[in-house]
Amino acid sequence: MKIRVKRSLLLVLGAIASLLLVPAMGLAGPRPAPPGAKPGTPAATDPVPVAPPPVVAVGTVAGIVGPLPQQDPAAIRKLAVAALARLPATAVDDGDTIHVAYVGSVRHRVRYSDGRVVDVGAVQASAGWSATIVSAGIVGKTSWVAMRLVTEYVPPPEPPSPAPAGAVDEFDAVPTPDLAAASIWMLREAKVDKATLCPNHPDLTDEIRPTADAVCARDWPAAAGSLFDPDLLTPKGDTGLGFGSAYVGGNFSGGQQKLAGDLGVHILSASRQQGWTATLRLEFGGGLPLGFSYGLAGFLGAQVGNARHGLAVQGGLSVTGVTESVLPGTLLMSARAQGHTTLGKYDTIAWFEPSWSASSDRRNGSPTLGWADELRAGVWFSGDGDGFRWNGLGLELWETQRARIVQVHIGIATLFSLFR
């Protein structure tokens, strides 16, 4: 009897031991896949530590913009703000430090506790830097400076939906924008030649030298105001000058009555810098009493002055017309005198543009200028800013086919910084 009891007790203890040992030996069979797993997903394995999302510490150096010769700190900060805005990034100067906000696209992943990582797409993430002027060392026996960008904040991105239970969201670090391109633009605007920096940049500090290496390894754009300046046709930031307006005009003379008036949209873009300058004009709308009106003009010439005040003399070609034979379309050769001035936060543009045509319908068409076939003269006044807004007022005289069309322009977009 005692032997049977002992044998039964051993059987029970063996069963308990097997239940404890079999899972430890890996023979307990697979665990179910995590919640939300797709059909056919391999079973989960033993849990592994979950890596936290990458964190950029506040106060770390995010990059360098520059270097450039030492000059008035306010002028350096102004150049830096314009350069960073081209990345594009939002930069605000508080008089001592430039605060920069940048938004970029980062990859979003979901990491499960079993080690699986699923890429779920891209999300927008932001970062902020503070930029201050620091010493860059010596170049050609001259003191140079640079802008040091330090991480100010990196808020976590917001995923479209939270990670499933037992998983965490992971994001790549916010990418650093192309600071070398911003540096090259600053150097060009400061009238620094590549040959001035690159043969001598080993004398820069260890912190600044990698940025100088990256800058010198690239091709630099043509000088500002040159015929090959990339900002000549599409000016950006402070080099841009222009506006967009809605206009309405009427015939205030006894000339060609087929064109009693017109209405439409007018867009003008020009560059501010001295040297070579270009002006582009686009118009489309309707002629009264009937017809679709259009106009496209391009001018190239020279400008003297600076970003605040300038006078340009240009020549170019234009095509204008109103359909339904109200005003036949034709190619015009034009001369244009254009001036601009900035007073505080307000900009004024004025222009005088006689044109000549080979079309007999437009010969001697200007009542004011007997030697011109058409004439445009006008003025525009606007506040600063960019984007679409009711901002600005203008007046233009258009003389064609012995008619005087007076147009009133109401600003619908300020283009002074639209091409950033």
mmCIF file of C-alpha atoms in Angstrom, residues 64-68 83 87 178-189 211 215 220:
data_model
loop_
_atom_site.group_PDB
_atom_site.id
_atom_site.type_symbol
_atom_site.label_atom_id
_atom_site.label_comp_id
_atom_site.label_asym_id
_atom_site.label_seq_id
_atom_site.Cartn_x
_atom_site.Cartn_y
_atom_site.Cartn_z
ATOM 1 C CA ILE A 64 27.213 76.233 -38.782
ATOM 2 C CA VAL A 65 26.290 78.895 -41.332
ATOM 3 C CA GLY A 66 29.173 80.850 -42.802
ATOM 4 C CA PRO A 67 31.927 81.802 -42.328
ATOM 5 C CA LEU A 68 32.279 85.335 -43.629
ATOM 6 C CA ALA A 83 19.897 82.847 -46.163
ATOM 7 C CA LEU A 87 16.109 76.625 -47.177
ATOM 8 C CA ASP A 178 21.342 72.284 -46.521
ATOM 9 C CA LEU A 179 23.320 74.772 -44.447
ATOM 10 C CA ALA A 180 26.188 74.753 -46.956
ATOM 11 C CA ALA A 181 23.864 76.230 -49.604
ATOM 12 C CA ALA A 182 22.790 78.939 -47.149
ATOM 13 C CA SER A 183 26.446 79.635 -46.367
ATOM 14 C CA ILE A 184 27.355 80.017 -50.037
ATOM 15 C CA TRP A 185 24.485 82.439 -50.554
ATOM 16 C CA MET A 186 25.623 84.519 -47.553
ATOM 17 C CA LEU A 187 29.180 84.650 -48.848
ATOM 18 C CA ARG A 188 28.026 85.685 -52.305
ATOM 19 C CA GLU A 189 25.818 88.447 -50.917
ATOM 20 C CA THR A 211 31.589 73.779 -42.893
ATOM 21 C CA VAL A 215 31.296 75.130 -48.913
ATOM 22 C CA TRP A 220 29.323 78.678 -56.322
#
